[in-house]
Amino acid sequence: MPVLKLWQNDICREISFSGMPTLVSLLLQHGITAAHPCGGSGICGKCAIRAEGALSAPTAAEEKAGTRLSCQIMLLGDAEVWLREDAGVIETSGSAPVLGTAMDGLFGAAVDIGTTTIALKLYDLKTGTLLAQEGAMNPQYSIAADVMGRIGAAMGGLLPMLQDMVTEVIQAMLTKACARKDMPVEQVGALVVTGNTTMLYLLTGRDPACLSCAPFQADCLFDRMDTLLGIPVYYPPCMNAFVGADITCAVLDSGMHLRQETALLCDIGTNGELALWNEGKLYVTSTAAGPAFEGAGISCGCGSIPGAIDRVWTENGKVQIHTIGNQKAVGICGSGLVDAIAVFLETGDIDETGAVDADALPLAEQVALLPADVRAVQLAKGAIAAGIRTLLELAEVAEEKIDTLYIAGGFGSHLNVASAAAIGLIPRALEGRVTILGNGALSGAAQLLLCREAVSRARELAQHATHVTLSGNSHFNQHFWEAMFFGDEDIFE
Amino acid sequence: MDLQEISLQLQAGKAKIVKTLVQQAIDEGIPAQQILEEGLLAGMNVIGVKFKNNEVFVPEVLVAARAMNQGANLLKPLLAQDGVKASGRVCIGTVKGDLHDIGKNLVKMMMEGKGLEVIDLGTDVAPETYIQTAIEQDCKIICCSALLTTTMGVMADVVKAAEEVGIRDKVKIMVGGAPVTETFCHQVGADAYTPDATSAAEKAVEFCSCT
């Protein structure tokens, strides 16, 4: 039987196989989760891998990418591959929950299942003390980076696998968190697990077909008790197919609904989820920003990995960069991308329409922005900005009336607010009114765990939310065209 | 009058000026077809190439297309009078289950900029709607757009539906959208995949001139 040698961190693992499997299928079979952002269709070129031995000839996609891609390689015999260690940064920061009537049990955990990462916090339910926290990559990422890819995979028969993947990771995280405090997992008496609607569908093994196409009607919005890993679990309410329990939790965490304020909450990811609180009413919507801010679709884009450029600024007119871990620059992540665009707008290398008068804008020896990358950012930021404008318009709220702009989520936590305002991702008028929530979904889930009173508040928020649909909305389309530009230049007279 | 000026103003998105200039050209007795081709379509052609090269972006295409339509509306009755026909008729839509329309709209604009007549079926379009339109309106091409991996499969149904009603040899089927690839196009048995709006319009013109 032929053997595949897998190298990672100088450790070799051998896998024997029969037939001519694709590399990605063999890796998956053995629980090795390498990222395949485009779902293995060979478009994104992000699953670049060093491979040697008896392999299929490079495909057209690989020729184009200029490298072997793990989604394209077919193993013909003995081979060796070298896996990259992607140590992502998991966002667990956020506000401390207030202790009320906690859920039953001695200890409990709040979990946020993000599309990319999973975060967990373990609490003492009697004192409300935070005991431990854990972060992990969402292993479903290896199936597809975005929710639609995973919904497709689930419908294609992988639902049990997707469910197992995430359940196992939660179990491992819980075990690890308990081990840190030398306590048996059996003492965990309650869980609150939040996430976007799709993530909760996949975790609970629900068929997500209804989320896959228009009219996108979720047939379950959770807000229910269940059992997970033999522990009672509460799934907070989702608002619709695209605005999930994570947003309900983030709104809860922001506390906007308890104050006499007009507030906007943004969670910027592949989908930008928006929630507006005005005069006792909550308006929610989601807008498809695409994966640009997560590094996909950007020529030199990458996740928050060591060597990713995460900050760009100018000093005496010269472009300066910072990389994660101060390592040699290997690519650029979302926060660096927003900075870079802001800097090049300032230097005039990118004009207000997004045109670049050069073949490339170099940032480091091997990292440069291409004109097409700038266009991808224009689409992404245009979608978010247009979503905000449409939501405000329909709720009849003027931009200036907003007291606080809450930014939730991992990307938002590392975002330079001034740069985000400079490129028009967030309204310029709100630059000085921003509060960064961190992982607001996780903090909100912890709030529910430690204070049952919050459950009814979450329920009320979700049930009374006004949903704004942006697809095919003529206001949105008009704002989208306008918001793609960087300046205030008005060509739509 | 120099029709080049119409082209330049169109590229700058100046709808009002384009409208005025087109009227002026008509008044000067320049044939409508010549105004269309050397003024409006020439301008859109430049925009199309610039868009493909990332020199201009979606908003510029939109305003240029608006300017073109303003001018074209003045020309339409005259072209009909002269018996000038569009070089081909196309129907376009985003497939059933999918509501994304930005890319589809761009393709429509670029195709109109190539002098094609485009019937826009909107979004969430059922396979039978494409087929029915193609038959009733005598379209040479059906264009399908999808932005979701979960909806792109509908394109296969469109191809199948065309086969079932026996018009597959009379109509070309073009596919596009972010998740769509050349390989996928072959898998579903469509005729062409193009990666951007400009290429789509070029391909459509090629198909129309072949038949």
mmCIF file of C-alpha atoms in Angstrom, chain A residues 111-115 147 192-200 221-222 234-257 263-277 281-287 384 391 405-412 437-448 454 457-463 465-468:
data_model
loop_
_atom_site.group_PDB
_atom_site.id
_atom_site.type_symbol
_atom_site.label_atom_id
_atom_site.label_comp_id
_atom_site.label_asym_id
_atom_site.label_seq_id
_atom_site.Cartn_x
_atom_site.Cartn_y
_atom_site.Cartn_z
ATOM 1 C CA VAL A 111 -19.381 28.997 23.698
ATOM 2 C CA ASP A 112 -19.398 31.052 20.512
ATOM 3 C CA ILE A 113 -19.177 29.043 17.303
ATOM 4 C CA GLY A 114 -17.823 31.388 14.699
ATOM 5 C CA THR A 115 -17.547 30.417 11.062
ATOM 6 C CA VAL A 147 -21.421 29.355 5.457
ATOM 7 C CA VAL A 192 -24.885 28.348 26.503
ATOM 8 C CA VAL A 193 -23.836 27.898 22.897
ATOM 9 C CA THR A 194 -24.270 30.747 20.472
ATOM 10 C CA GLY A 195 -23.301 31.262 16.845
ATOM 11 C CA ASN A 196 -24.753 32.314 13.551
ATOM 12 C CA THR A 197 -27.871 30.517 12.376
ATOM 13 C CA THR A 198 -25.974 28.125 10.108
ATOM 14 C CA MET A 199 -23.483 27.184 12.821
ATOM 15 C CA LEU A 200 -26.315 26.255 15.193
ATOM 16 C CA LEU A 221 -34.715 30.067 15.348
ATOM 17 C CA PHE A 222 -33.635 28.125 18.457
ATOM 18 C CA TYR A 234 -29.324 26.694 25.959
ATOM 19 C CA TYR A 235 -29.253 27.922 22.371
ATOM 20 C CA PRO A 236 -30.090 31.648 22.311
ATOM 21 C CA PRO A 237 -32.568 32.986 19.762
ATOM 22 C CA CYS A 238 -31.569 33.697 16.168
ATOM 23 C CA MET A 239 -33.371 36.524 14.398
ATOM 24 C CA ASN A 240 -33.432 35.089 10.873
ATOM 25 C CA ALA A 241 -31.387 32.995 8.449
ATOM 26 C CA PHE A 242 -28.568 35.530 8.329
ATOM 27 C CA VAL A 243 -28.797 37.360 11.635
ATOM 28 C CA GLY A 244 -28.059 34.687 14.172
ATOM 29 C CA ALA A 245 -27.901 34.075 17.892
ATOM 30 C CA ASP A 246 -24.392 35.553 17.862
ATOM 31 C CA ILE A 247 -25.844 38.946 16.986
ATOM 32 C CA THR A 248 -28.621 38.615 19.577
ATOM 33 C CA CYS A 249 -25.872 37.916 22.124
ATOM 34 C CA ALA A 250 -23.690 40.784 20.906
ATOM 35 C CA VAL A 251 -26.615 43.212 21.175
ATOM 36 C CA LEU A 252 -27.283 41.889 24.661
ATOM 37 C CA ASP A 253 -23.617 42.379 25.553
ATOM 38 C CA SER A 254 -23.525 45.928 24.211
ATOM 39 C CA GLY A 255 -26.354 46.843 26.560
ATOM 40 C CA MET A 256 -27.685 49.280 23.966
ATOM 41 C CA HIS A 257 -31.235 48.166 24.656
ATOM 42 C CA ALA A 263 -26.812 52.822 18.657
ATOM 43 C CA LEU A 264 -25.541 50.796 15.745
ATOM 44 C CA LEU A 265 -23.797 47.454 16.049
ATOM 45 C CA CYS A 266 -21.644 46.033 13.253
ATOM 46 C CA ASP A 267 -20.112 42.598 13.069
ATOM 47 C CA ILE A 268 -17.934 42.610 9.999
ATOM 48 C CA GLY A 269 -17.014 39.294 8.477
ATOM 49 C CA THR A 270 -17.866 37.514 5.225
ATOM 50 C CA ASN A 271 -21.351 38.666 6.039
ATOM 51 C CA GLY A 272 -21.683 42.039 7.686
ATOM 52 C CA GLU A 273 -24.428 41.857 10.294
ATOM 53 C CA LEU A 274 -25.927 45.131 11.402
ATOM 54 C CA ALA A 275 -28.257 45.993 14.276
ATOM 55 C CA LEU A 276 -29.697 49.426 14.953
ATOM 56 C CA TRP A 277 -31.328 50.411 18.229
ATOM 57 C CA LYS A 281 -36.875 49.351 18.436
ATOM 58 C CA LEU A 282 -34.264 47.017 17.022
ATOM 59 C CA TYR A 283 -33.660 46.864 13.260
ATOM 60 C CA VAL A 284 -31.413 44.160 11.861
ATOM 61 C CA THR A 285 -29.978 43.256 8.498
ATOM 62 C CA SER A 286 -27.066 41.458 6.923
ATOM 63 C CA THR A 287 -25.033 42.318 3.881
ATOM 64 C CA ILE A 384 -21.091 47.226 4.482
ATOM 65 C CA LEU A 391 -30.709 50.526 7.513
ATOM 66 C CA LEU A 405 -21.155 52.529 17.060
ATOM 67 C CA TYR A 406 -20.417 49.123 18.576
ATOM 68 C CA ILE A 407 -18.014 46.994 16.596
ATOM 69 C CA ALA A 408 -18.175 43.291 17.374
ATOM 70 C CA GLY A 409 -16.208 40.290 16.156
ATOM 71 C CA GLY A 410 -12.615 39.303 15.629
ATOM 72 C CA PHE A 411 -11.919 41.418 12.554
ATOM 73 C CA GLY A 412 -13.450 44.490 14.183
ATOM 74 C CA LEU A 437 -16.887 44.981 21.930
ATOM 75 C CA GLY A 438 -14.412 42.198 21.177
ATOM 76 C CA ASN A 439 -16.198 38.868 21.043
ATOM 77 C CA GLY A 440 -19.599 40.303 21.948
ATOM 78 C CA ALA A 441 -21.345 37.052 21.028
ATOM 79 C CA LEU A 442 -19.312 35.157 23.627
ATOM 80 C CA SER A 443 -19.816 37.852 26.289
ATOM 81 C CA GLY A 444 -23.545 37.838 25.585
ATOM 82 C CA ALA A 445 -23.659 34.054 25.885
ATOM 83 C CA ALA A 446 -21.809 34.304 29.221
ATOM 84 C CA GLN A 447 -24.394 36.855 30.328
ATOM 85 C CA LEU A 448 -27.161 34.366 29.574
ATOM 86 C CA ALA A 454 -31.192 38.014 30.420
ATOM 87 C CA ARG A 457 -34.458 40.083 27.322
ATOM 88 C CA ALA A 458 -32.723 38.200 24.509
ATOM 89 C CA ARG A 459 -36.018 36.600 23.526
ATOM 90 C CA GLU A 460 -37.774 39.931 23.453
ATOM 91 C CA LEU A 461 -35.012 41.537 21.398
ATOM 92 C CA ALA A 462 -35.064 38.746 18.838
ATOM 93 C CA GLN A 463 -38.847 38.489 18.600
ATOM 94 C CA ALA A 465 -36.636 42.914 15.749
ATOM 95 C CA THR A 466 -37.569 44.522 12.441
ATOM 96 C CA HIS A 467 -35.878 42.758 9.543
ATOM 97 C CA VAL A 468 -34.562 44.787 6.665
#
